């Protein structure tokens, strides 16, 4: 590039930066006392930002700001790109009923070039978890923060505490980068997925720590049902890296329609492991393909690497799946394919899974099993598993090789094998 053009370009960038508009919510009536409702202030700031033709940054300064459910809709904004810089904490009302019947507490949609940096979201979900545990008629709870129908989204350095339901949900988005996120809740927090990705493409989740009652980093005990840390569904080109997950359900769960998922450097436990499925809940369902799980450590989990499908008819599938370089520390079911999944024996007894599972590799998986059966392939009699490949697996139970148990499964083995293959 000629030097004159470079000078002009730098000048234009400088002018553009100088035109950027910053809005501080304190200027619109927000109070940093954690008690005064600041929802109207945020709404006013958003209205102002939407009307701007300049680049916009919205600042939430230090302090605690009480916020009810709020929607940031970019469909009518003059500029679709907005930056949120959260230096303080947004806190939900202590009465769970205020936001409990909403789908989301904080919701972004129809934006292109949205960035959310830093800050803490405290949904104060513990009282709702207690309500659900008691069996009372409780609201389902709100997802703490959701992003829908948006592209080029960056979420960096955000901390989500005590969500009523999912912590972070990505739905119908394209090109999403999530990094340095921390999700925290105790293990008695039902349905509090760390990060939920659905109907989205080009999503990356990096350097994140999640502690919750479901999957991702999730740090919690194992008593929190259906609280997946990260759930990926109907999405493509997704990466989940460098994360620690302790929960009461799957650390990471993969739903129908996922194509191109890379999971690497994950510490899972407690929890239910990394699961593809459950699949086959619907008779007509998109398949899962091109999934790699690499360099994962499972400690005290119910499962290690798992594929599961409902025992009922379906046209779905799971193929081209790779589980590589995984360590099992006292895991109940280190390697498992379960095509007879039928929780509560409802809507599936005496039926057979229609999910076709093929081209699945288990390579360099070693450690200890908490049960005698370290490898279990319980495949469908109607659609047997094919193309299963096992190489260099060493799983021990009480200082002896674990056992392998296969049903309707075919494939090959190579390298060192403990237990002996049952394919």
mmCIF file of C-alpha atoms in Angstrom:
data_model
loop_
_atom_site.group_PDB
_atom_site.id
_atom_site.type_symbol
_atom_site.label_atom_id
_atom_site.label_comp_id
_atom_site.label_asym_id
_atom_site.label_seq_id
_atom_site.Cartn_x
_atom_site.Cartn_y
_atom_site.Cartn_z
ATOM 1 C CA UNK A 1 0.000 0.000 0.000
ATOM 2 C CA UNK A 2 1.417 3.446 -0.934
ATOM 3 C CA UNK A 3 2.364 5.516 2.106
ATOM 4 C CA UNK A 4 -0.098 8.252 1.143
ATOM 5 C CA UNK A 5 -2.996 5.800 1.165
ATOM 6 C CA UNK A 6 -1.854 4.398 4.500
ATOM 7 C CA UNK A 7 -1.825 7.902 5.983
ATOM 8 C CA UNK A 8 -5.341 8.535 4.692
ATOM 9 C CA UNK A 9 -6.551 5.207 6.120
ATOM 10 C CA UNK A 10 -5.065 5.931 9.542
ATOM 11 C CA UNK A 11 -6.633 9.381 9.462
ATOM 12 C CA UNK A 12 -10.059 7.944 8.683
ATOM 13 C CA UNK A 13 -9.714 5.385 11.498
ATOM 14 C CA UNK A 14 -8.766 8.187 13.865
ATOM 15 C CA UNK A 15 -11.764 10.269 12.794
ATOM 16 C CA UNK A 16 -14.077 7.250 13.177
ATOM 17 C CA UNK A 17 -12.784 6.600 16.694
ATOM 18 C CA UNK A 18 -13.271 10.210 17.669
ATOM 19 C CA UNK A 19 -16.880 10.021 16.535
ATOM 20 C CA UNK A 20 -17.655 7.061 18.794
ATOM 21 C CA UNK A 21 -20.416 7.800 21.300
ATOM 22 C CA UNK A 22 -20.260 6.579 24.913
ATOM 23 C CA UNK A 23 -23.298 6.355 27.190
ATOM 24 C CA UNK A 24 -22.959 5.792 30.933
ATOM 25 C CA UNK A 25 -26.111 4.431 32.560
ATOM 26 C CA UNK A 26 -25.547 6.655 35.608
ATOM 27 C CA UNK A 27 -26.402 9.636 33.411
ATOM 28 C CA UNK A 28 -29.852 8.127 32.781
ATOM 29 C CA UNK A 29 -30.886 7.570 36.384
ATOM 30 C CA UNK A 30 -29.300 4.217 37.253
ATOM 31 C CA UNK A 31 -28.241 3.785 40.878
ATOM 32 C CA UNK A 32 -25.300 1.612 41.931
ATOM 33 C CA UNK A 33 -26.883 0.571 45.235
ATOM 34 C CA UNK A 34 -28.272 -2.820 44.221
ATOM 35 C CA UNK A 35 -31.750 -1.767 45.384
ATOM 36 C CA UNK A 36 -32.998 0.932 42.996
ATOM 37 C CA UNK A 37 -34.557 -0.459 39.816
ATOM 38 C CA UNK A 38 -32.269 0.569 36.946
ATOM 39 C CA UNK A 39 -34.287 -1.097 34.168
ATOM 40 C CA UNK A 40 -35.732 2.204 32.910
ATOM 41 C CA UNK A 41 -32.255 3.727 32.793
ATOM 42 C CA UNK A 42 -30.943 0.855 30.649
ATOM 43 C CA UNK A 43 -33.983 1.088 28.385
ATOM 44 C CA UNK A 44 -33.399 4.830 27.934
ATOM 45 C CA UNK A 45 -29.731 4.264 27.131
ATOM 46 C CA UNK A 46 -30.649 1.630 24.562
ATOM 47 C CA UNK A 47 -33.152 3.947 22.883
ATOM 48 C CA UNK A 48 -30.457 6.611 22.634
ATOM 49 C CA UNK A 49 -27.879 4.160 21.332
ATOM 50 C CA UNK A 50 -30.271 2.778 18.727
ATOM 51 C CA UNK A 51 -30.847 6.234 17.318
ATOM 52 C CA UNK A 52 -27.139 6.958 16.918
ATOM 53 C CA UNK A 53 -25.406 6.728 13.565
ATOM 54 C CA UNK A 54 -22.020 6.720 15.322
ATOM 55 C CA UNK A 55 -20.273 3.728 16.901
ATOM 56 C CA UNK A 56 -21.786 3.233 20.355
ATOM 57 C CA UNK A 57 -20.383 2.039 23.670
ATOM 58 C CA UNK A 58 -22.686 1.548 26.664
ATOM 59 C CA UNK A 59 -20.918 1.601 30.030
ATOM 60 C CA UNK A 60 -22.147 -0.035 33.226
ATOM 61 C CA UNK A 61 -19.732 1.340 35.869
ATOM 62 C CA UNK A 62 -18.668 -0.282 39.131
ATOM 63 C CA UNK A 63 -21.411 -1.038 41.637
ATOM 64 C CA UNK A 64 -24.512 -3.230 41.771
ATOM 65 C CA UNK A 65 -27.445 -2.349 39.524
ATOM 66 C CA UNK A 66 -30.864 -3.966 40.034
ATOM 67 C CA UNK A 67 -32.406 -4.911 36.679
ATOM 68 C CA UNK A 68 -35.638 -6.652 35.738
ATOM 69 C CA UNK A 69 -36.089 -8.503 32.425
ATOM 70 C CA UNK A 70 -34.899 -6.398 29.502
ATOM 71 C CA UNK A 71 -34.683 -6.831 25.706
ATOM 72 C CA UNK A 72 -32.069 -5.103 23.554
ATOM 73 C CA UNK A 73 -33.594 -5.331 20.073
ATOM 74 C CA UNK A 74 -31.463 -4.067 17.210
ATOM 75 C CA UNK A 75 -34.012 -4.562 14.430
ATOM 76 C CA UNK A 76 -34.784 -0.842 14.209
ATOM 77 C CA UNK A 77 -31.377 0.528 15.221
ATOM 78 C CA UNK A 78 -29.565 2.812 12.780
ATOM 79 C CA UNK A 79 -26.354 0.912 13.573
ATOM 80 C CA UNK A 80 -26.387 -2.802 14.317
ATOM 81 C CA UNK A 81 -23.007 -2.757 16.088
ATOM 82 C CA UNK A 82 -22.943 -1.929 19.802
ATOM 83 C CA UNK A 83 -20.355 -2.421 22.561
ATOM 84 C CA UNK A 84 -21.324 -3.081 26.180
ATOM 85 C CA UNK A 85 -18.603 -2.554 28.782
ATOM 86 C CA UNK A 86 -19.753 -3.868 32.143
ATOM 87 C CA UNK A 87 -17.460 -2.911 34.996
ATOM 88 C CA UNK A 88 -19.931 -3.630 37.786
ATOM 89 C CA UNK A 89 -22.685 -6.144 38.534
ATOM 90 C CA UNK A 90 -26.191 -6.438 37.123
ATOM 91 C CA UNK A 91 -28.357 -8.121 39.757
ATOM 92 C CA UNK A 92 -31.826 -9.651 39.339
ATOM 93 C CA UNK A 93 -34.646 -9.077 41.854
ATOM 94 C CA UNK A 94 -34.380 -11.333 44.899
ATOM 95 C CA UNK A 95 -37.997 -12.459 44.352
ATOM 96 C CA UNK A 96 -37.585 -15.153 41.681
ATOM 97 C CA UNK A 97 -41.166 -14.622 40.477
ATOM 98 C CA UNK A 98 -40.304 -11.205 39.013
ATOM 99 C CA UNK A 99 -38.304 -12.722 36.126
ATOM 100 C CA UNK A 100 -39.086 -16.418 36.645
ATOM 101 C CA UNK A 101 -41.751 -16.636 33.930
ATOM 102 C CA UNK A 102 -39.633 -14.812 31.339
ATOM 103 C CA UNK A 103 -37.607 -16.730 28.771
ATOM 104 C CA UNK A 104 -34.623 -14.473 29.386
ATOM 105 C CA UNK A 105 -33.436 -12.015 31.993
ATOM 106 C CA UNK A 106 -31.189 -10.083 29.560
ATOM 107 C CA UNK A 107 -31.772 -10.622 25.856
ATOM 108 C CA UNK A 108 -30.056 -9.351 22.679
ATOM 109 C CA UNK A 109 -31.445 -9.855 19.172
ATOM 110 C CA UNK A 110 -31.060 -8.651 15.559
ATOM 111 C CA UNK A 111 -27.572 -7.197 15.952
ATOM 112 C CA UNK A 112 -24.420 -7.380 13.840
ATOM 113 C CA UNK A 113 -21.171 -6.579 15.608
ATOM 114 C CA UNK A 114 -22.291 -6.867 19.230
ATOM 115 C CA UNK A 115 -19.564 -6.975 21.880
ATOM 116 C CA UNK A 116 -20.082 -7.596 25.601
ATOM 117 C CA UNK A 117 -16.990 -7.151 27.766
ATOM 118 C CA UNK A 118 -16.450 -7.926 31.432
ATOM 119 C CA UNK A 119 -18.808 -7.569 34.331
ATOM 120 C CA UNK A 120 -20.950 -9.843 36.474
ATOM 121 C CA UNK A 121 -24.534 -11.055 36.079
ATOM 122 C CA UNK A 122 -26.060 -12.236 39.366
ATOM 123 C CA UNK A 123 -29.487 -13.796 38.794
ATOM 124 C CA UNK A 124 -29.948 -14.788 42.463
ATOM 125 C CA UNK A 125 -31.433 -18.119 41.411
ATOM 126 C CA UNK A 126 -30.995 -20.053 44.681
ATOM 127 C CA UNK A 127 -34.513 -19.348 45.925
ATOM 128 C CA UNK A 128 -36.008 -20.720 42.714
ATOM 129 C CA UNK A 129 -33.871 -23.864 42.941
ATOM 130 C CA UNK A 130 -35.220 -24.394 46.472
ATOM 131 C CA UNK A 131 -38.769 -23.929 45.210
ATOM 132 C CA UNK A 132 -38.252 -26.552 42.504
ATOM 133 C CA UNK A 133 -36.663 -28.947 44.949
ATOM 134 C CA UNK A 134 -39.684 -28.669 47.237
ATOM 135 C CA UNK A 135 -42.028 -29.751 44.435
ATOM 136 C CA UNK A 136 -44.115 -26.594 44.592
ATOM 137 C CA UNK A 137 -45.703 -24.969 41.557
ATOM 138 C CA UNK A 138 -42.705 -22.859 40.546
ATOM 139 C CA UNK A 139 -41.958 -20.838 37.404
ATOM 140 C CA UNK A 140 -39.541 -22.497 34.985
ATOM 141 C CA UNK A 141 -36.953 -19.726 35.434
ATOM 142 C CA UNK A 142 -35.203 -17.343 33.065
ATOM 143 C CA UNK A 143 -31.981 -17.801 31.123
ATOM 144 C CA UNK A 144 -29.585 -15.146 32.399
ATOM 145 C CA UNK A 145 -28.384 -13.807 29.045
ATOM 146 C CA UNK A 146 -29.446 -14.743 25.532
ATOM 147 C CA UNK A 147 -28.327 -13.844 22.022
ATOM 148 C CA UNK A 148 -30.596 -14.492 19.055
ATOM 149 C CA UNK A 149 -30.586 -13.779 15.307
ATOM 150 C CA UNK A 150 -27.309 -11.893 15.555
ATOM 151 C CA UNK A 151 -23.897 -12.123 13.896
ATOM 152 C CA UNK A 152 -20.292 -11.265 14.717
ATOM 153 C CA UNK A 153 -20.835 -11.468 18.461
ATOM 154 C CA UNK A 154 -18.016 -11.255 21.017
ATOM 155 C CA UNK A 155 -18.579 -12.167 24.679
ATOM 156 C CA UNK A 156 -15.409 -11.717 26.721
ATOM 157 C CA UNK A 157 -14.624 -11.750 30.430
ATOM 158 C CA UNK A 158 -18.243 -12.076 31.528
ATOM 159 C CA UNK A 159 -19.143 -13.778 34.823
ATOM 160 C CA UNK A 160 -22.581 -15.326 35.320
ATOM 161 C CA UNK A 161 -23.658 -16.255 38.843
ATOM 162 C CA UNK A 162 -26.606 -18.306 40.094
ATOM 163 C CA UNK A 163 -28.721 -18.382 36.963
ATOM 164 C CA UNK A 164 -32.331 -19.521 37.320
ATOM 165 C CA UNK A 165 -31.991 -21.643 34.164
ATOM 166 C CA UNK A 166 -29.274 -21.577 31.503
ATOM 167 C CA UNK A 167 -26.497 -19.085 32.041
ATOM 168 C CA UNK A 168 -25.678 -18.170 28.420
ATOM 169 C CA UNK A 169 -27.779 -19.156 25.396
ATOM 170 C CA UNK A 170 -26.829 -18.716 21.740
ATOM 171 C CA UNK A 171 -29.692 -19.273 19.293
ATOM 172 C CA UNK A 172 -29.745 -18.688 15.546
ATOM 173 C CA UNK A 173 -26.493 -16.724 15.539
ATOM 174 C CA UNK A 174 -23.485 -16.668 13.221
ATOM 175 C CA UNK A 175 -19.825 -16.138 14.032
ATOM 176 C CA UNK A 176 -19.836 -16.086 17.836
ATOM 177 C CA UNK A 177 -16.681 -15.912 19.950
ATOM 178 C CA UNK A 178 -16.981 -16.637 23.686
ATOM 179 C CA UNK A 179 -13.814 -16.404 25.759
ATOM 180 C CA UNK A 180 -12.787 -15.914 29.345
ATOM 181 C CA UNK A 181 -16.307 -16.535 30.608
ATOM 182 C CA UNK A 182 -16.931 -17.753 34.162
ATOM 183 C CA UNK A 183 -20.181 -19.435 35.103
ATOM 184 C CA UNK A 184 -20.810 -20.291 38.740
ATOM 185 C CA UNK A 185 -23.632 -21.891 40.712
ATOM 186 C CA UNK A 186 -23.803 -24.660 43.253
ATOM 187 C CA UNK A 187 -24.706 -28.215 42.359
ATOM 188 C CA UNK A 188 -28.315 -27.928 43.516
ATOM 189 C CA UNK A 189 -29.192 -25.593 40.675
ATOM 190 C CA UNK A 190 -31.450 -27.496 38.238
ATOM 191 C CA UNK A 191 -31.503 -26.623 34.521
ATOM 192 C CA UNK A 192 -28.769 -24.020 34.858
ATOM 193 C CA UNK A 193 -26.787 -24.806 31.718
ATOM 194 C CA UNK A 194 -23.553 -22.877 31.517
ATOM 195 C CA UNK A 195 -23.687 -22.023 27.819
ATOM 196 C CA UNK A 196 -26.417 -23.135 25.438
ATOM 197 C CA UNK A 197 -25.799 -22.811 21.689
ATOM 198 C CA UNK A 198 -28.595 -23.481 19.220
ATOM 199 C CA UNK A 199 -29.276 -22.878 15.515
ATOM 200 C CA UNK A 200 -26.015 -20.976 15.182
ATOM 201 C CA UNK A 201 -22.855 -21.108 13.069
ATOM 202 C CA UNK A 202 -19.191 -20.255 13.626
ATOM 203 C CA UNK A 203 -19.203 -20.196 17.412
ATOM 204 C CA UNK A 204 -16.057 -20.387 19.531
ATOM 205 C CA UNK A 205 -15.925 -20.671 23.326
ATOM 206 C CA UNK A 206 -12.448 -20.072 24.750
ATOM 207 C CA UNK A 207 -10.660 -19.837 28.104
ATOM 208 C CA UNK A 208 -13.819 -20.075 30.165
ATOM 209 C CA UNK A 209 -14.612 -21.262 33.673
ATOM 210 C CA UNK A 210 -18.076 -22.489 34.534
ATOM 211 C CA UNK A 211 -19.409 -23.585 37.885
ATOM 212 C CA UNK A 212 -23.068 -24.478 37.926
ATOM 213 C CA UNK A 213 -25.648 -27.179 38.261
ATOM 214 C CA UNK A 214 -25.298 -28.274 34.665
ATOM 215 C CA UNK A 215 -22.494 -28.404 32.099
ATOM 216 C CA UNK A 216 -19.411 -26.306 31.141
ATOM 217 C CA UNK A 217 -17.159 -24.689 33.733
ATOM 218 C CA UNK A 218 -19.093 -25.717 35.932
ATOM 219 C CA UNK A 219 -18.027 -26.151 39.417
ATOM 220 C CA UNK A 220 -20.602 -27.801 41.594
ATOM 221 C CA UNK A 221 -21.551 -31.011 43.326
ATOM 222 C CA UNK A 222 -23.465 -33.729 41.508
ATOM 223 C CA UNK A 223 -26.939 -33.112 42.902
ATOM 224 C CA UNK A 224 -28.222 -30.671 40.311
ATOM 225 C CA UNK A 225 -30.376 -32.443 37.689
ATOM 226 C CA UNK A 226 -30.668 -31.300 34.066
ATOM 227 C CA UNK A 227 -28.217 -28.474 34.525
ATOM 228 C CA UNK A 228 -25.916 -28.959 31.548
ATOM 229 C CA UNK A 229 -22.903 -26.685 31.513
ATOM 230 C CA UNK A 230 -22.801 -26.164 27.742
ATOM 231 C CA UNK A 231 -25.431 -27.382 25.328
ATOM 232 C CA UNK A 232 -24.823 -27.152 21.572
ATOM 233 C CA UNK A 233 -27.677 -27.811 19.184
ATOM 234 C CA UNK A 234 -28.602 -27.071 15.563
ATOM 235 C CA UNK A 235 -25.298 -25.231 15.175
ATOM 236 C CA UNK A 236 -22.208 -25.465 13.012
ATOM 237 C CA UNK A 237 -18.534 -24.603 13.396
ATOM 238 C CA UNK A 238 -18.448 -24.425 17.190
ATOM 239 C CA UNK A 239 -15.360 -24.721 19.396
ATOM 240 C CA UNK A 240 -15.249 -25.155 23.187
ATOM 241 C CA UNK A 241 -11.736 -24.857 24.601
ATOM 242 C CA UNK A 242 -9.833 -24.647 27.884
ATOM 243 C CA UNK A 243 -12.796 -25.025 30.218
ATOM 244 C CA UNK A 244 -13.439 -26.592 33.608
ATOM 245 C CA UNK A 245 -16.875 -27.994 34.300
ATOM 246 C CA UNK A 246 -18.338 -29.309 37.543
ATOM 247 C CA UNK A 247 -22.065 -29.962 37.597
ATOM 248 C CA UNK A 248 -24.967 -32.264 38.271
ATOM 249 C CA UNK A 249 -25.593 -33.171 34.651
ATOM 250 C CA UNK A 250 -23.640 -33.299 31.392
ATOM 251 C CA UNK A 251 -20.556 -31.143 31.357
ATOM 252 C CA UNK A 252 -21.142 -30.664 27.632
ATOM 253 C CA UNK A 253 -24.156 -31.990 25.754
ATOM 254 C CA UNK A 254 -24.568 -32.107 21.982
ATOM 255 C CA UNK A 255 -28.040 -31.980 20.493
ATOM 256 C CA UNK A 256 -29.554 -32.694 17.062
ATOM 257 C CA UNK A 257 -28.413 -30.673 14.057
ATOM 258 C CA UNK A 258 -24.853 -30.096 15.281
ATOM 259 C CA UNK A 259 -22.252 -30.170 12.505
ATOM 260 C CA UNK A 260 -18.612 -29.295 13.108
ATOM 261 C CA UNK A 261 -17.956 -29.184 16.867
ATOM 262 C CA UNK A 262 -14.448 -29.072 18.332
ATOM 263 C CA UNK A 263 -14.040 -29.635 22.102
ATOM 264 C CA UNK A 264 -10.503 -29.478 23.530
ATOM 265 C CA UNK A 265 -8.738 -29.231 26.871
ATOM 266 C CA UNK A 266 -11.745 -29.824 29.121
ATOM 267 C CA UNK A 267 -11.760 -30.805 32.804
ATOM 268 C CA UNK A 268 -15.102 -32.396 33.719
ATOM 269 C CA UNK A 269 -16.218 -33.459 37.162
ATOM 270 C CA UNK A 270 -18.399 -33.964 38.940
ATOM 271 C CA UNK A 271 -21.106 -34.388 36.318
ATOM 272 C CA UNK A 272 -22.420 -36.769 33.695
ATOM 273 C CA UNK A 273 -19.517 -36.404 31.278
ATOM 274 C CA UNK A 274 -19.511 -35.259 27.653
ATOM 275 C CA UNK A 275 -22.598 -36.558 25.858
ATOM 276 C CA UNK A 276 -23.769 -36.642 22.285
ATOM 277 C CA UNK A 277 -27.489 -36.794 22.813
ATOM 278 C CA UNK A 278 -29.890 -37.660 23.898
ATOM 279 C CA UNK A 279 -30.838 -38.118 20.235
ATOM 280 C CA UNK A 280 -34.000 -39.538 18.755
ATOM 281 C CA UNK A 281 -36.489 -37.756 20.923
ATOM 282 C CA UNK A 282 -38.364 -36.839 17.737
ATOM 283 C CA UNK A 283 -39.198 -39.193 14.889
ATOM 284 C CA UNK A 284 -37.934 -36.658 12.351
ATOM 285 C CA UNK A 285 -34.679 -35.157 13.565
ATOM 286 C CA UNK A 286 -31.480 -33.629 12.182
ATOM 287 C CA UNK A 287 -28.328 -35.679 12.729
ATOM 288 C CA UNK A 288 -25.041 -34.971 14.498
ATOM 289 C CA UNK A 289 -21.773 -35.156 12.579
ATOM 290 C CA UNK A 290 -18.131 -34.085 12.568
ATOM 291 C CA UNK A 291 -17.568 -33.862 16.337
ATOM 292 C CA UNK A 292 -14.121 -34.074 17.968
ATOM 293 C CA UNK A 293 -13.445 -34.311 21.705
ATOM 294 C CA UNK A 294 -9.700 -34.002 22.383
ATOM 295 C CA UNK A 295 -7.628 -33.878 25.574
ATOM 296 C CA UNK A 296 -10.360 -34.155 28.204
ATOM 297 C CA UNK A 297 -10.053 -35.276 31.825
ATOM 298 C CA UNK A 298 -12.999 -36.788 33.701
ATOM 299 C CA UNK A 299 -12.879 -37.032 37.497
ATOM 300 C CA UNK A 300 -15.551 -38.829 39.528
ATOM 301 C CA UNK A 301 -18.148 -38.457 36.772
ATOM 302 C CA UNK A 302 -21.082 -40.734 36.012
ATOM 303 C CA UNK A 303 -19.919 -41.103 32.415
ATOM 304 C CA UNK A 304 -16.853 -40.238 30.402
ATOM 305 C CA UNK A 305 -17.495 -40.010 26.665
ATOM 306 C CA UNK A 306 -21.000 -41.021 25.730
ATOM 307 C CA UNK A 307 -23.438 -41.255 22.825
ATOM 308 C CA UNK A 308 -27.043 -41.818 23.842
ATOM 309 C CA UNK A 309 -30.345 -42.085 22.011
ATOM 310 C CA UNK A 310 -33.928 -42.715 22.975
ATOM 311 C CA UNK A 311 -35.242 -46.237 22.447
ATOM 312 C CA UNK A 312 -37.835 -45.143 19.883
ATOM 313 C CA UNK A 313 -38.124 -44.652 16.101
ATOM 314 C CA UNK A 314 -36.233 -41.750 14.531
ATOM 315 C CA UNK A 315 -34.490 -40.890 11.264
ATOM 316 C CA UNK A 316 -31.551 -39.186 13.018
ATOM 317 C CA UNK A 317 -27.905 -40.203 13.074
ATOM 318 C CA UNK A 318 -24.496 -39.647 14.674
ATOM 319 C CA UNK A 319 -21.405 -40.056 12.488
ATOM 320 C CA UNK A 320 -17.785 -39.024 12.140
ATOM 321 C CA UNK A 321 -17.249 -38.706 15.910
ATOM 322 C CA UNK A 322 -13.741 -38.658 17.462
ATOM 323 C CA UNK A 323 -12.849 -39.100 21.143
ATOM 324 C CA UNK A 324 -9.079 -38.584 21.491
ATOM 325 C CA UNK A 325 -6.553 -38.452 24.375
ATOM 326 C CA UNK A 326 -8.950 -38.680 27.309
ATOM 327 C CA UNK A 327 -8.124 -39.475 30.954
ATOM 328 C CA UNK A 328 -10.622 -41.209 33.243
ATOM 329 C CA UNK A 329 -10.268 -40.887 37.027
ATOM 330 C CA UNK A 330 -12.712 -43.184 38.851
ATOM 331 C CA UNK A 331 -15.438 -42.785 36.212
ATOM 332 C CA UNK A 332 -18.487 -45.052 36.453
ATOM 333 C CA UNK A 333 -18.937 -45.520 32.692
ATOM 334 C CA UNK A 334 -15.783 -44.334 30.902
ATOM 335 C CA UNK A 335 -16.823 -45.253 27.333
ATOM 336 C CA UNK A 336 -20.477 -45.801 26.569
ATOM 337 C CA UNK A 337 -22.937 -45.918 23.690
ATOM 338 C CA UNK A 338 -26.478 -46.230 25.039
ATOM 339 C CA UNK A 339 -29.262 -46.611 22.499
ATOM 340 C CA UNK A 340 -31.777 -47.796 25.070
ATOM 341 C CA UNK A 341 -32.088 -44.475 26.863
ATOM 342 C CA UNK A 342 -35.561 -44.347 28.386
ATOM 343 C CA UNK A 343 -35.720 -42.154 31.504
ATOM 344 C CA UNK A 344 -38.620 -43.027 33.736
ATOM 345 C CA UNK A 345 -39.614 -45.790 31.296
ATOM 346 C CA UNK A 346 -42.006 -43.337 29.656
ATOM 347 C CA UNK A 347 -42.887 -43.171 25.936
ATOM 348 C CA UNK A 348 -40.255 -45.706 24.941
ATOM 349 C CA UNK A 349 -40.589 -49.142 26.601
ATOM 350 C CA UNK A 350 -40.482 -52.096 24.194
ATOM 351 C CA UNK A 351 -39.320 -49.864 21.332
ATOM 352 C CA UNK A 352 -36.025 -49.735 19.420
ATOM 353 C CA UNK A 353 -33.833 -46.763 18.586
ATOM 354 C CA UNK A 354 -33.842 -45.640 14.965
ATOM 355 C CA UNK A 355 -30.687 -43.515 15.337
ATOM 356 C CA UNK A 356 -27.861 -44.752 13.091
ATOM 357 C CA UNK A 357 -24.463 -44.482 14.802
ATOM 358 C CA UNK A 358 -21.406 -44.931 12.571
ATOM 359 C CA UNK A 359 -17.755 -43.976 12.149
ATOM 360 C CA UNK A 360 -16.879 -43.394 15.810
ATOM 361 C CA UNK A 361 -13.270 -43.491 17.039
ATOM 362 C CA UNK A 362 -11.995 -43.947 20.607
ATOM 363 C CA UNK A 363 -8.221 -43.304 20.653
ATOM 364 C CA UNK A 364 -5.788 -43.100 23.579
ATOM 365 C CA UNK A 365 -8.296 -43.276 26.421
ATOM 366 C CA UNK A 366 -6.881 -44.441 29.738
ATOM 367 C CA UNK A 367 -7.390 -44.344 33.487
ATOM 368 C CA UNK A 368 -9.653 -45.965 36.061
ATOM 369 C CA UNK A 369 -13.248 -47.149 35.974
ATOM 370 C CA UNK A 370 -15.431 -47.076 39.092
ATOM 371 C CA UNK A 371 -17.349 -50.105 37.803
ATOM 372 C CA UNK A 372 -16.259 -53.405 36.292
ATOM 373 C CA UNK A 373 -17.574 -52.518 32.815
ATOM 374 C CA UNK A 374 -15.302 -49.864 31.373
ATOM 375 C CA UNK A 375 -16.539 -50.058 27.773
ATOM 376 C CA UNK A 376 -20.213 -50.582 26.992
ATOM 377 C CA UNK A 377 -21.731 -50.467 23.497
ATOM 378 C CA UNK A 378 -25.482 -51.062 23.834
ATOM 379 C CA UNK A 379 -26.550 -50.358 20.263
ATOM 380 C CA UNK A 380 -29.848 -50.619 18.430
ATOM 381 C CA UNK A 381 -30.975 -53.998 17.121
ATOM 382 C CA UNK A 382 -32.705 -52.189 14.267
ATOM 383 C CA UNK A 383 -29.770 -49.895 13.387
ATOM 384 C CA UNK A 384 -26.601 -51.571 14.734
ATOM 385 C CA UNK A 385 -23.532 -49.412 15.348
ATOM 386 C CA UNK A 386 -21.011 -49.703 12.520
ATOM 387 C CA UNK A 387 -17.494 -48.436 11.936
ATOM 388 C CA UNK A 388 -16.577 -48.297 15.648
ATOM 389 C CA UNK A 389 -12.785 -48.006 16.024
ATOM 390 C CA UNK A 390 -10.918 -48.543 19.295
ATOM 391 C CA UNK A 391 -7.179 -47.949 19.598
ATOM 392 C CA UNK A 392 -4.814 -47.736 22.562
ATOM 393 C CA UNK A 393 -7.420 -47.935 25.333
ATOM 394 C CA UNK A 394 -6.346 -48.843 28.870
ATOM 395 C CA UNK A 395 -9.014 -48.801 31.572
ATOM 396 C CA UNK A 396 -8.457 -50.460 34.941
ATOM 397 C CA UNK A 397 -10.935 -51.492 37.643
ATOM 398 C CA UNK A 398 -9.480 -52.237 41.088
ATOM 399 C CA UNK A 399 -6.022 -52.744 39.593
ATOM 400 C CA UNK A 400 -7.304 -55.207 37.011
ATOM 401 C CA UNK A 401 -8.391 -54.642 33.397
ATOM 402 C CA UNK A 402 -11.998 -53.495 33.117
ATOM 403 C CA UNK A 403 -14.538 -55.452 31.097
ATOM 404 C CA UNK A 404 -16.054 -54.625 27.707
ATOM 405 C CA UNK A 405 -19.703 -55.351 26.911
ATOM 406 C CA UNK A 406 -21.058 -55.084 23.357
ATOM 407 C CA UNK A 407 -24.493 -55.533 21.812
ATOM 408 C CA UNK A 408 -25.246 -54.947 18.108
ATOM 409 C CA UNK A 409 -21.895 -53.182 17.589
ATOM 410 C CA UNK A 410 -19.344 -53.756 14.832
ATOM 411 C CA UNK A 411 -15.934 -52.295 14.117
ATOM 412 C CA UNK A 412 -12.182 -52.745 14.496
ATOM 413 C CA UNK A 413 -9.492 -52.524 17.162
ATOM 414 C CA UNK A 414 -5.814 -51.602 17.036
ATOM 415 C CA UNK A 415 -2.910 -51.064 19.368
ATOM 416 C CA UNK A 416 -3.021 -51.747 23.084
ATOM 417 C CA UNK A 417 -6.409 -52.848 24.467
ATOM 418 C CA UNK A 418 -7.516 -53.114 28.101
ATOM 419 C CA UNK A 419 -10.224 -54.312 28.301
ATOM 420 C CA UNK A 420 -10.142 -56.729 25.391
ATOM 421 C CA UNK A 421 -12.422 -55.576 22.618
ATOM 422 C CA UNK A 422 -15.911 -57.057 22.362
ATOM 423 C CA UNK A 423 -16.606 -55.771 18.841
#
